[in-house]
Amino acid sequence: MKKHNKKNDEQPARRDERQVVLTSLILFIISTIIRHFGPGGA
């Protein structure tokens, strides 16, 4: 029930969210590239 620790925990949590978004975008781009240049691509 410590209110002071919540503020400190929010900052790293936001950083983790940014990393998750960046990693998801990178994986999405890589997947699209593989689809275009892969054997299944047109």
Short mmCIF file of N, CA and C in Angstrom, two decimals, residues 12-34:
data_model
loop_
_atom_site.label_atom_id
_atom_site.label_comp_id
_atom_site.label_asym_id
_atom_site.label_seq_id
_atom_site.Cartn_x
_atom_site.Cartn_y
_atom_site.Cartn_z
N PRO A 12 9.26 3.03 -15.63
CA PRO A 12 9.79 1.86 -16.32
C PRO A 12 8.70 1.09 -17.04
N ALA A 13 7.48 1.14 -16.53
CA ALA A 13 6.37 0.46 -17.19
C ALA A 13 6.12 1.10 -18.55
N ARG A 14 6.16 2.41 -18.61
CA ARG A 14 5.96 3.11 -19.89
C ARG A 14 7.08 2.76 -20.85
N ARG A 15 8.30 2.67 -20.35
CA ARG A 15 9.43 2.31 -21.22
C ARG A 15 9.23 0.91 -21.77
N ASP A 16 8.74 -0.01 -20.94
CA ASP A 16 8.51 -1.37 -21.40
C ASP A 16 7.44 -1.38 -22.49
N GLU A 17 6.40 -0.55 -22.33
CA GLU A 17 5.35 -0.49 -23.34
C GLU A 17 5.92 -0.01 -24.67
N ARG A 18 6.81 0.98 -24.63
CA ARG A 18 7.42 1.48 -25.86
C ARG A 18 8.24 0.37 -26.51
N GLN A 19 8.97 -0.40 -25.71
CA GLN A 19 9.79 -1.48 -26.26
C GLN A 19 8.89 -2.53 -26.90
N VAL A 20 7.77 -2.84 -26.25
CA VAL A 20 6.85 -3.84 -26.79
C VAL A 20 6.29 -3.36 -28.12
N VAL A 21 5.93 -2.08 -28.20
CA VAL A 21 5.38 -1.52 -29.44
C VAL A 21 6.44 -1.55 -30.53
N LEU A 22 7.67 -1.15 -30.19
CA LEU A 22 8.75 -1.14 -31.18
C LEU A 22 9.02 -2.56 -31.67
N THR A 23 9.10 -3.51 -30.75
CA THR A 23 9.38 -4.90 -31.14
C THR A 23 8.25 -5.44 -32.01
N SER A 24 7.00 -5.13 -31.66
CA SER A 24 5.86 -5.61 -32.44
C SER A 24 5.90 -5.02 -33.85
N LEU A 25 6.24 -3.73 -33.96
CA LEU A 25 6.32 -3.09 -35.27
C LEU A 25 7.44 -3.72 -36.09
N ILE A 26 8.59 -3.96 -35.46
CA ILE A 26 9.72 -4.57 -36.17
C ILE A 26 9.34 -5.96 -36.65
N LEU A 27 8.70 -6.75 -35.79
CA LEU A 27 8.29 -8.10 -36.18
C LEU A 27 7.28 -8.03 -37.32
N PHE A 28 6.37 -7.05 -37.27
CA PHE A 28 5.37 -6.91 -38.32
C PHE A 28 6.03 -6.57 -39.65
N ILE A 29 6.99 -5.65 -39.63
CA ILE A 29 7.71 -5.26 -40.85
C ILE A 29 8.47 -6.46 -41.40
N ILE A 30 9.15 -7.19 -40.52
CA ILE A 30 9.92 -8.37 -40.96
C ILE A 30 8.97 -9.40 -41.57
N SER A 31 7.82 -9.60 -40.94
CA SER A 31 6.86 -10.58 -41.46
C SER A 31 6.36 -10.16 -42.83
N THR A 32 6.09 -8.86 -43.02
CA THR A 32 5.61 -8.38 -44.31
C THR A 32 6.70 -8.56 -45.37
N ILE A 33 7.95 -8.27 -45.01
CA ILE A 33 9.05 -8.43 -45.97
C ILE A 33 9.18 -9.89 -46.36
N ILE A 34 9.07 -10.79 -45.38
CA ILE A 34 9.18 -12.23 -45.67
C ILE A 34 8.03 -12.64 -46.58
#
